mmCIF file of C-alpha atoms in Angstrom:
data_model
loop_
_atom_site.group_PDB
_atom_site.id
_atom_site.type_symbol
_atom_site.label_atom_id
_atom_site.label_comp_id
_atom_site.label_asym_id
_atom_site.label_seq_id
_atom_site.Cartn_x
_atom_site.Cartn_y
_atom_site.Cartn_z
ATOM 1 C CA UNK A 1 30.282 94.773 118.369
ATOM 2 C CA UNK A 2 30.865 94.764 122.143
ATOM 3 C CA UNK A 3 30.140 91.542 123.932
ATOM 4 C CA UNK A 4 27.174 91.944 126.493
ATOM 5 C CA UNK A 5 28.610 90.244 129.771
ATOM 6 C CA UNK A 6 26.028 91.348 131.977
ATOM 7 C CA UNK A 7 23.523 89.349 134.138
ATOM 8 C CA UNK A 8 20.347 89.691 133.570
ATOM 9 C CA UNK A 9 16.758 89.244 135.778
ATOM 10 C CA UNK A 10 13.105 89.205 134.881
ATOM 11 C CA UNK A 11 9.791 87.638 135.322
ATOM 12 C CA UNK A 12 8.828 84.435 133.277
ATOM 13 C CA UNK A 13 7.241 86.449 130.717
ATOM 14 C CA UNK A 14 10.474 89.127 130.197
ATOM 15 C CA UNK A 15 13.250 87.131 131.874
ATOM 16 C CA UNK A 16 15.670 89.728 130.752
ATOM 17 C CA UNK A 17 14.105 92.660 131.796
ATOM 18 C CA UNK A 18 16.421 94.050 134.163
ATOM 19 C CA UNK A 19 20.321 94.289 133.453
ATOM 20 C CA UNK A 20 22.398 94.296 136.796
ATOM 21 C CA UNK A 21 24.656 96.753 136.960
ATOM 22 C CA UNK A 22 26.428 95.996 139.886
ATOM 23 C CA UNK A 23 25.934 94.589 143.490
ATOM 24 C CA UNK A 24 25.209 97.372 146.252
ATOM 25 C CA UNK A 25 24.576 95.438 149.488
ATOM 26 C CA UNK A 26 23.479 92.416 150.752
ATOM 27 C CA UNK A 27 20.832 91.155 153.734
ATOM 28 C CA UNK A 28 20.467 87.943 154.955
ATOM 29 C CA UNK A 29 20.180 85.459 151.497
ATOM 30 C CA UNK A 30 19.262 88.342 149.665
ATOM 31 C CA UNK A 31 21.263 90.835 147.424
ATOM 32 C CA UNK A 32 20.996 94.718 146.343
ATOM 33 C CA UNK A 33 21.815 95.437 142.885
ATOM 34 C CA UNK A 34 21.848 98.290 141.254
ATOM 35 C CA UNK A 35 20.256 97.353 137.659
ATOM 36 C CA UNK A 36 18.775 99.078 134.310
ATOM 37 C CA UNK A 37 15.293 98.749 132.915
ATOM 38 C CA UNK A 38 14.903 100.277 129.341
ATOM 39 C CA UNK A 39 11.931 102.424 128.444
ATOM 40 C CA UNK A 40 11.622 103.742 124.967
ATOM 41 C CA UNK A 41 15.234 103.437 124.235
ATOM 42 C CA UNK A 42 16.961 104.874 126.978
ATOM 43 C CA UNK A 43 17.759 103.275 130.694
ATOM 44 C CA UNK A 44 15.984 103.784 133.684
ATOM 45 C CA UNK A 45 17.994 103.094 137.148
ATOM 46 C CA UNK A 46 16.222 100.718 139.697
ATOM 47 C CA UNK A 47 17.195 98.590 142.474
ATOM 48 C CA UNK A 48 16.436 95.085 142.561
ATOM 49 C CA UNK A 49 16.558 92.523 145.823
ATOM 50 C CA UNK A 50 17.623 88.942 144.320
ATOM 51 C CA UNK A 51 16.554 86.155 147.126
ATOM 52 C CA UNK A 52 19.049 83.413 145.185
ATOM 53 C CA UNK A 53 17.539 80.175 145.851
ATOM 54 C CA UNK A 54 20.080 77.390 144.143
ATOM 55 C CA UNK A 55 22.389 76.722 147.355
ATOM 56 C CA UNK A 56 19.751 77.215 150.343
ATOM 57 C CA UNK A 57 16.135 76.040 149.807
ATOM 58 C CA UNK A 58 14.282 72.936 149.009
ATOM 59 C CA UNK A 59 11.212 72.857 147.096
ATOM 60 C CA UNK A 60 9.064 73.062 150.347
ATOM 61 C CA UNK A 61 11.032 76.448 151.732
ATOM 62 C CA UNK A 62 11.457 78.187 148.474
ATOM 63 C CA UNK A 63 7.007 77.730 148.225
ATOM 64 C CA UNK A 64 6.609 79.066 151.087
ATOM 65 C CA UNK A 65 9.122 81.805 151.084
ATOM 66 C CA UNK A 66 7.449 83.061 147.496
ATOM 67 C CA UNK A 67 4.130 83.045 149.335
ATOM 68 C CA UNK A 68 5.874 84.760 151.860
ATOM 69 C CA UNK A 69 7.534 87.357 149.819
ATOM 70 C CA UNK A 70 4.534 87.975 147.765
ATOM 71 C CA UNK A 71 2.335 88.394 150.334
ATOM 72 C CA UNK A 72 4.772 91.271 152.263
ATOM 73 C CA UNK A 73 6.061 92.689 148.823
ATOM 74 C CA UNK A 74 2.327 93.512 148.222
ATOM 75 C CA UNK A 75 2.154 95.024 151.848
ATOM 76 C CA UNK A 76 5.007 97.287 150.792
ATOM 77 C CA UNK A 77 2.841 98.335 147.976
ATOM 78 C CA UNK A 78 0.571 100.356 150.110
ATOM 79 C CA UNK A 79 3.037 102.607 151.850
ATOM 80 C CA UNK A 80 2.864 105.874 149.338
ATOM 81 C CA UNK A 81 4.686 108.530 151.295
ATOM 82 C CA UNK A 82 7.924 110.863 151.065
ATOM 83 C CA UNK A 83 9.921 109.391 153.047
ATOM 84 C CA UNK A 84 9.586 105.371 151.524
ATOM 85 C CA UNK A 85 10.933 103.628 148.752
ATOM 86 C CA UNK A 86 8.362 103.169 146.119
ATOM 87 C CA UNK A 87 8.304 99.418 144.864
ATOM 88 C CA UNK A 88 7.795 98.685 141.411
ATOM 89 C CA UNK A 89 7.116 95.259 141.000
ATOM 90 C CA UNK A 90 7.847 91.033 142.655
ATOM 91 C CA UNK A 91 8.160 88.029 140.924
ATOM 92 C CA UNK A 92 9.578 84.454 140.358
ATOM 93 C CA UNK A 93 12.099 83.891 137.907
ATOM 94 C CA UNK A 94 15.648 82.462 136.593
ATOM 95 C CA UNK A 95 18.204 83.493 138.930
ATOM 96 C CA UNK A 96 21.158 86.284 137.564
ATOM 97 C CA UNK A 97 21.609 84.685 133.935
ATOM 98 C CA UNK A 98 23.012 86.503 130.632
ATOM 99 C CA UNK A 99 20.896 87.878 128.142
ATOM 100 C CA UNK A 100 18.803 84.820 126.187
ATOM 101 C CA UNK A 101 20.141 82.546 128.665
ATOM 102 C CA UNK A 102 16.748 81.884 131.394
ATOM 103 C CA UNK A 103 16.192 78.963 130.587
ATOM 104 C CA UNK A 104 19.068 77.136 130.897
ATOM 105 C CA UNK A 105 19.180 78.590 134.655
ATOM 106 C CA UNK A 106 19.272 75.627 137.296
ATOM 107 C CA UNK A 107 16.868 77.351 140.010
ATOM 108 C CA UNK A 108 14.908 79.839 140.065
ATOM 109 C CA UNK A 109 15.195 83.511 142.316
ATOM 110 C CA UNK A 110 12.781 85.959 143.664
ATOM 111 C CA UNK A 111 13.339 89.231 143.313
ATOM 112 C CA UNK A 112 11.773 92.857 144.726
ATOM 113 C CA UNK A 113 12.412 95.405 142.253
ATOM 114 C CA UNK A 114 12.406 99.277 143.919
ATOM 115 C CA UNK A 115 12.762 102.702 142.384
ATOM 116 C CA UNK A 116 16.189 104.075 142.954
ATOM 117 C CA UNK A 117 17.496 106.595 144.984
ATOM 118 C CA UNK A 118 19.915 109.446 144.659
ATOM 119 C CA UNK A 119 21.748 110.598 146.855
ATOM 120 C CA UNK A 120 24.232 109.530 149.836
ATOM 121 C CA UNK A 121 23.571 106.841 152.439
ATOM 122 C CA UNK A 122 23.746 108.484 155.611
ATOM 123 C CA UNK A 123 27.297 107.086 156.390
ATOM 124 C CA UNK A 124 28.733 109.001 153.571
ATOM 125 C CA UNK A 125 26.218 112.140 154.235
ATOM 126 C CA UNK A 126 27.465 112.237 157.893
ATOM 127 C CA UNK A 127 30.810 111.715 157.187
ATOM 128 C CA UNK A 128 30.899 115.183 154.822
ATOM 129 C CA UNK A 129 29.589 116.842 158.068
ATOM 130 C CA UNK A 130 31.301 117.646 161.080
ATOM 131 C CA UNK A 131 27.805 119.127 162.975
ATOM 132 C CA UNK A 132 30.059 122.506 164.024
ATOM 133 C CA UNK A 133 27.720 124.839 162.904
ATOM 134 C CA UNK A 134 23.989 125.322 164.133
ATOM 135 C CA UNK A 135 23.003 124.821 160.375
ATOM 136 C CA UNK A 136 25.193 121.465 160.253
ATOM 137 C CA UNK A 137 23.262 120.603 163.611
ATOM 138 C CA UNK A 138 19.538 121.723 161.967
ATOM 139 C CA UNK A 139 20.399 119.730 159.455
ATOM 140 C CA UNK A 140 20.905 116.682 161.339
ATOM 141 C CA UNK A 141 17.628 116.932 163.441
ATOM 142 C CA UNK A 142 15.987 117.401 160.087
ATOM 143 C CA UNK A 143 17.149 114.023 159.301
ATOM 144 C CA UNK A 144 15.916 112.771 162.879
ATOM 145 C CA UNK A 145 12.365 114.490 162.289
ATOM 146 C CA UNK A 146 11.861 113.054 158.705
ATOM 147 C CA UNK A 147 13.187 109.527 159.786
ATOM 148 C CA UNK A 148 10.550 109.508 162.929
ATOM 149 C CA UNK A 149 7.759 110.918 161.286
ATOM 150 C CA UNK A 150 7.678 108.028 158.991
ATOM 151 C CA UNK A 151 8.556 105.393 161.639
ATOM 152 C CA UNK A 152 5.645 106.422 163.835
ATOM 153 C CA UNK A 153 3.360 106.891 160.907
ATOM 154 C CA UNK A 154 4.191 102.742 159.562
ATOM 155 C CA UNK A 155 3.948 102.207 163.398
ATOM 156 C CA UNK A 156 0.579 103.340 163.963
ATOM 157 C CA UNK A 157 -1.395 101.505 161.094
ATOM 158 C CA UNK A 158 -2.216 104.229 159.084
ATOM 159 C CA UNK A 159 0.227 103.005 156.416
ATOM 160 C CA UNK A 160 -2.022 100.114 155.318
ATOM 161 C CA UNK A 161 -6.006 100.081 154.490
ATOM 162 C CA UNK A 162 -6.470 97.176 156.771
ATOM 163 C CA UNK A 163 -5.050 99.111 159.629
ATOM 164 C CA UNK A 164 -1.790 96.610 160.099
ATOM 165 C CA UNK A 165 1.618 97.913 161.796
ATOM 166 C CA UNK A 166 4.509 97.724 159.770
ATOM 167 C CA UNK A 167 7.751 97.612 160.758
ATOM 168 C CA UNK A 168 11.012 98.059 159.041
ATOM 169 C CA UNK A 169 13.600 95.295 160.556
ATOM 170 C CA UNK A 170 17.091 97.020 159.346
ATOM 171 C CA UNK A 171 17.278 100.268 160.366
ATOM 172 C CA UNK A 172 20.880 101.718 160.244
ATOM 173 C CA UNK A 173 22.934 104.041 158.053
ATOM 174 C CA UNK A 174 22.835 102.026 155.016
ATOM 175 C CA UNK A 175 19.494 101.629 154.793
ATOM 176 C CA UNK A 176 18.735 105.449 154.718
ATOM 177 C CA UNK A 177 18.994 107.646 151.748
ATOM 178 C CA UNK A 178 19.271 111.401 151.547
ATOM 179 C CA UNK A 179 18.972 113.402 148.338
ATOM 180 C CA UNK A 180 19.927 116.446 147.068
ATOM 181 C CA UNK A 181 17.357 118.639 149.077
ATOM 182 C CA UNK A 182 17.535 116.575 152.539
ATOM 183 C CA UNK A 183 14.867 114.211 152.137
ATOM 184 C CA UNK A 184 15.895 110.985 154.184
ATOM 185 C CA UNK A 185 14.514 108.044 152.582
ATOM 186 C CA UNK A 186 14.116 104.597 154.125
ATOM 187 C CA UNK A 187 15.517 101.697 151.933
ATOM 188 C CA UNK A 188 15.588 97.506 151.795
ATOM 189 C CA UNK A 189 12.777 97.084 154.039
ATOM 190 C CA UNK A 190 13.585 93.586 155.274
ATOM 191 C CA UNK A 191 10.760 91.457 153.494
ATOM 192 C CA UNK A 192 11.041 89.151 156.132
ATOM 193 C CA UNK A 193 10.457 91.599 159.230
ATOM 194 C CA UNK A 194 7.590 93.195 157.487
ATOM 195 C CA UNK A 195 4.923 91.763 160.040
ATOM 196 C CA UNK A 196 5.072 93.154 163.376
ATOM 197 C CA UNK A 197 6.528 90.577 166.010
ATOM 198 C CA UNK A 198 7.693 88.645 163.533
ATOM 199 C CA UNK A 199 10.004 85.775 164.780
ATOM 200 C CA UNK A 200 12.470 84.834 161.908
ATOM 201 C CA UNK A 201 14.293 81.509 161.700
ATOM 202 C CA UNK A 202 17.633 83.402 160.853
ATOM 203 C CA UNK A 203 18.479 85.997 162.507
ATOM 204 C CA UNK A 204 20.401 89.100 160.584
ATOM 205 C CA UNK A 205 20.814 92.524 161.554
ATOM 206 C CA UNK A 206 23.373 95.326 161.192
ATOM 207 C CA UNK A 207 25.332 95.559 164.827
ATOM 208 C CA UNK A 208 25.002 98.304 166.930
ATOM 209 C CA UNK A 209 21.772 98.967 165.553
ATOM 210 C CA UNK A 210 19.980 95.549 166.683
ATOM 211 C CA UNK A 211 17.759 95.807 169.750
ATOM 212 C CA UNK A 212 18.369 92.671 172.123
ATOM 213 C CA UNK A 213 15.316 91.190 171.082
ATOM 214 C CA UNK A 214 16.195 90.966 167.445
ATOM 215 C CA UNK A 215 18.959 88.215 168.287
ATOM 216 C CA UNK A 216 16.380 86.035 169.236
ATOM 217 C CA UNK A 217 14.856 86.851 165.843
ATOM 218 C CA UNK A 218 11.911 88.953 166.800
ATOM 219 C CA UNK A 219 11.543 92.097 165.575
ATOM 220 C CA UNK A 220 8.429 95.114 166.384
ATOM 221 C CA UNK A 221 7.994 98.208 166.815
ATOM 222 C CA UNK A 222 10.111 98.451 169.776
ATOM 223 C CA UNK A 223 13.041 97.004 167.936
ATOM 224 C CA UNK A 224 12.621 99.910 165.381
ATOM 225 C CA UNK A 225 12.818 102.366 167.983
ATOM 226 C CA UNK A 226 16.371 100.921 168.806
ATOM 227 C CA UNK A 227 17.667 101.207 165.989
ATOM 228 C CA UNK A 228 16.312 104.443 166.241
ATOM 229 C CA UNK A 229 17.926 105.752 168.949
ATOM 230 C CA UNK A 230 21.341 103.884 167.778
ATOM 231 C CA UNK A 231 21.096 105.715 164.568
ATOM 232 C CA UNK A 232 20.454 109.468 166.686
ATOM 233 C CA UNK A 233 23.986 108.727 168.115
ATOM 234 C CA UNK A 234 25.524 107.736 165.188
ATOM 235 C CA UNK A 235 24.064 110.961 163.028
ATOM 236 C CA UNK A 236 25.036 113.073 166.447
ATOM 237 C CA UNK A 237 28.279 111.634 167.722
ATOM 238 C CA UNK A 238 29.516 110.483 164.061
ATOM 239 C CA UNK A 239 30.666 107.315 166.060
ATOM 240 C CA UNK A 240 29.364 103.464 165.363
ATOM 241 C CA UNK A 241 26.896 102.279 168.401
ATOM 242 C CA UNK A 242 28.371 99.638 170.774
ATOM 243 C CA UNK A 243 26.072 96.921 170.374
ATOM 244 C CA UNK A 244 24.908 96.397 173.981
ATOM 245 C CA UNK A 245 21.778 98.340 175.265
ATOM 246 C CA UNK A 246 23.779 99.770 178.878
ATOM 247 C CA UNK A 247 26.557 101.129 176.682
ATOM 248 C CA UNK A 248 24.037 102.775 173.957
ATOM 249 C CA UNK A 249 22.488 104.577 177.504
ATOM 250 C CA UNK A 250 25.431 105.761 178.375
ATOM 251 C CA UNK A 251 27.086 106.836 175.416
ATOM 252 C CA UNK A 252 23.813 108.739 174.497
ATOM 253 C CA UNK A 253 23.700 110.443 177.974
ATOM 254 C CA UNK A 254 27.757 111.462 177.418
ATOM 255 C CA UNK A 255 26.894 113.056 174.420
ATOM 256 C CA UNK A 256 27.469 116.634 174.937
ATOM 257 C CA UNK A 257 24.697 118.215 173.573
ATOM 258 C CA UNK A 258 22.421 115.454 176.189
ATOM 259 C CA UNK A 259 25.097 115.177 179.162
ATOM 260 C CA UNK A 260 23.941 118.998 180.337
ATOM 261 C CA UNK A 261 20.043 118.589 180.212
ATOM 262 C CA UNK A 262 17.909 118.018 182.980
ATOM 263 C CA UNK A 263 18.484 114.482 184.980
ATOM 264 C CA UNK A 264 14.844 113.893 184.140
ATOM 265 C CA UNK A 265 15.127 114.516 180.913
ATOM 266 C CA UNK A 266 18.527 112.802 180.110
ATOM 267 C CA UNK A 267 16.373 109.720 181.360
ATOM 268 C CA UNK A 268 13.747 110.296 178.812
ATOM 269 C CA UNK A 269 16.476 110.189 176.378
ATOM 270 C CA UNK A 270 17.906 107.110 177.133
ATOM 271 C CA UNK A 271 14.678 105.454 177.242
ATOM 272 C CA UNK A 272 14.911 104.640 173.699
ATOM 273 C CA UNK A 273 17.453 101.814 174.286
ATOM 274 C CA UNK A 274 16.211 100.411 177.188
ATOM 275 C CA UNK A 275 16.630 96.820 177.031
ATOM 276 C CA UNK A 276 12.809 95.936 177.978
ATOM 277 C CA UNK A 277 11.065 97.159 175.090
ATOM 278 C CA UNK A 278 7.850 98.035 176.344
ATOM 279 C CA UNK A 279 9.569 100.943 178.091
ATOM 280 C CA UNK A 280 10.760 102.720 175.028
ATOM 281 C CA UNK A 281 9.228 105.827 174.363
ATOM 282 C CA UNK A 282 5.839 104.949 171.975
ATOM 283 C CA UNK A 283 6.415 108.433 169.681
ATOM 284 C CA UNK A 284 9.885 108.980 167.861
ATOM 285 C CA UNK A 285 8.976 112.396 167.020
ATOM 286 C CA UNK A 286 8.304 113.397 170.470
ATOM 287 C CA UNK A 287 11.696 111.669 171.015
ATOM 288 C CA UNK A 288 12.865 114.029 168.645
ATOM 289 C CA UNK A 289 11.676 117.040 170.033
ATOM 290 C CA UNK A 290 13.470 116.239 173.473
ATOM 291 C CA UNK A 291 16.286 116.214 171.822
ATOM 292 C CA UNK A 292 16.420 119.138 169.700
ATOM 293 C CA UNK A 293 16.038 121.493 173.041
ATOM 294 C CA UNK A 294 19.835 120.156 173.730
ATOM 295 C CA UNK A 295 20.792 120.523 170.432
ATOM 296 C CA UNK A 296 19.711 123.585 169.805
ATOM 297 C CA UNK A 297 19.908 125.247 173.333
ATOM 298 C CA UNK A 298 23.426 124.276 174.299
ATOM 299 C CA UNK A 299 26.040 126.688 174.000
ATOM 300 C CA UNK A 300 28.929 125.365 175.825
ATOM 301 C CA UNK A 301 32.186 125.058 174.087
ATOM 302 C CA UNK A 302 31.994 121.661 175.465
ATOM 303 C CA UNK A 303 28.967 121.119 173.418
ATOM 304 C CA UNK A 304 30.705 121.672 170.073
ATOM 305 C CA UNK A 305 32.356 118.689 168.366
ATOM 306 C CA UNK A 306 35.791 119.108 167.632
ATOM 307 C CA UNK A 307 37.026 120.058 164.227
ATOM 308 C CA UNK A 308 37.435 116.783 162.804
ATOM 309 C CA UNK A 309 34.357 114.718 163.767
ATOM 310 C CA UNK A 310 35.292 111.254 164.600
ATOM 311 C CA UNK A 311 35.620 109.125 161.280
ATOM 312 C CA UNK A 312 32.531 106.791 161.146
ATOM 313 C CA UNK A 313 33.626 103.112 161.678
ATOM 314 C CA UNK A 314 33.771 101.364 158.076
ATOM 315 C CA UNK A 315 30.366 99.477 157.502
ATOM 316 C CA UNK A 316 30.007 95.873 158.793
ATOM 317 C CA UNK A 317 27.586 93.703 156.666
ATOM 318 C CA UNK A 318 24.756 91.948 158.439
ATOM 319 C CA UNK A 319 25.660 88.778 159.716
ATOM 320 C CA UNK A 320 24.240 85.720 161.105
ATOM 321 C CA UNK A 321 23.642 84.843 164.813
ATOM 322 C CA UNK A 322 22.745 82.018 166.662
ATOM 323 C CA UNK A 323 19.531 81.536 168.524
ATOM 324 C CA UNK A 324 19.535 82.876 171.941
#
């Protein structure tokens, strides 16, 4: 008989319900696994978010934090669109632990459990593309259009009965999913940047995709947008954002398919990483749709990428920074 070595998470009631597969990410304390819930015999894929507790929180913080992550995982409960990851279920239990072994755990963990996702993150989609082709480039807007639609929609309130923004925190390539038929799925909504103009006591964020404001910790709508606007030059240019908001300007307005537009409208453009937020653009999709005249309407040869698009830069993991 085959030893079971896996690690195992759960609620008090099943503590081994879900058998981690492997680790997939990590944000801030937390970390992505990819893990296996069995249903009538056979194993269903999900995605779990462990908040490990043993090293990093006293009695007082870890309290609060479950009240915390409760209160947001519920939040994340409401948002039933294409588009979202759906979330299963939250609890409190043992932290990673083999099979039988929960109660001899020393702390106890928090954990978010998601459906799963098939597909590529958009690193590896838009590294398979090389945006040559007007279908390549249709494609890409697609992406854009799908991504905004939903950003605006969380943005406005009409994601939640009670009429309450919510905002994702972590926008970058990682944290978007496309399948099989090009839907672009947001992932690992930050449970601690769920509330609007949130200020966080530890700041973490994926460079070149963090809006100034996010160093200090505070994160809104206008954040989002950033990363927004990062992520349009990283699906477009196949390039890595440089992290501060002058270079993101001009690196958007060198773009090819942007550098021959109107001045005006190369300005509207470059709105979306201006470093006071309340001047980026309120509507992503109307973003979007300035764009996609340059996209689609330049012929140039200048405008087409060359044949090899520029390798993407490898992923750096979100990382800590000090308080502004």
């Amino acid at each position: 008989m085959t030893r079971d070595n896996s690690l195992y998470v759960g609620p008090a009631s099943a503590p081994d319900r879900y058998r981690l597969r492997r680790s997939i990410g990590r944000g801030g304390e937390a970390v992505l696994y990819l893990a296996e819930l069995e249903l009538s015999g056979a194993a269903e894929p999900v995605v779990v978010k462990v908040l490990d507790t043993r090293r990093t929180m006293t009695e007082e913080r870890f309290a609060r934090a479950s009240a915390d992550w409760g209160d947001q995982a519920e939040l994340l409960r409401f948002l039933h669109r294409p588009g979202i990851v759906g979330v299963r279920e939250h609890f409190e239990g043992a932290p990673p632990h083999p099979r039988g072994q929960a109660e001899e755990a020393p702390a106890r963990s928090l954990c978010l459990v998601m459906n799963h996702v098939e597909g590529l993150d958009l690193r590896d989609w838009r590294a398979e593309r090389t945006l040559e082709t007007p279908a390549e480039r249709r494609e890409a807007l697609r992406t854009l259009v799908q991504l905004a639609e939903v950003l605006d929609w969380l943005h406005s309130g009409q994601a939640t009965p009670s009429g309450r923004v919510v905002v994702h925190g972590d926008l970058s390539p990682g944290n978007v999913m496309v399948d099989g038929d090009g839907q672009a799925t947001l992932v690992d909504f930050g449970l601690s940047k769920i509330a609007p103009d949130r200020l966080t006591a530890e700041v973490w964020f994926t460079p070149g995709f963090a809006a100034p404001e996010v160093y200090e910790g505070r994160r809104s709508p206008a954040a989002d947008r950033y990363a927004f606007g990062a992520l349009a030059y990283f699906l477009l240019s196949g390039e890595d954002p440089p992290a501060g908001c002058e270079q993101l300007r001009d690196r958007l307005a060198r773009l090819p398919w942007i550098a021959e537009l109107p001045p005006a409208q190369i300005a509207a453009l470059q709105a979306v990483a201006d470093p006071d937020p309340e001047r980026r653009p309120d509507s992503l999709v109307t973003w979007v749709d300035q764009l996609r005249r340059g996209v689609l309407t330049t012929t140039s040869a200048s405008a087409r990428p060359s044949a090899a698009a520029p390798a993407p830069q490898p992923a750096t993991a979100p990382r800590p920074r000090p308080r502004l």
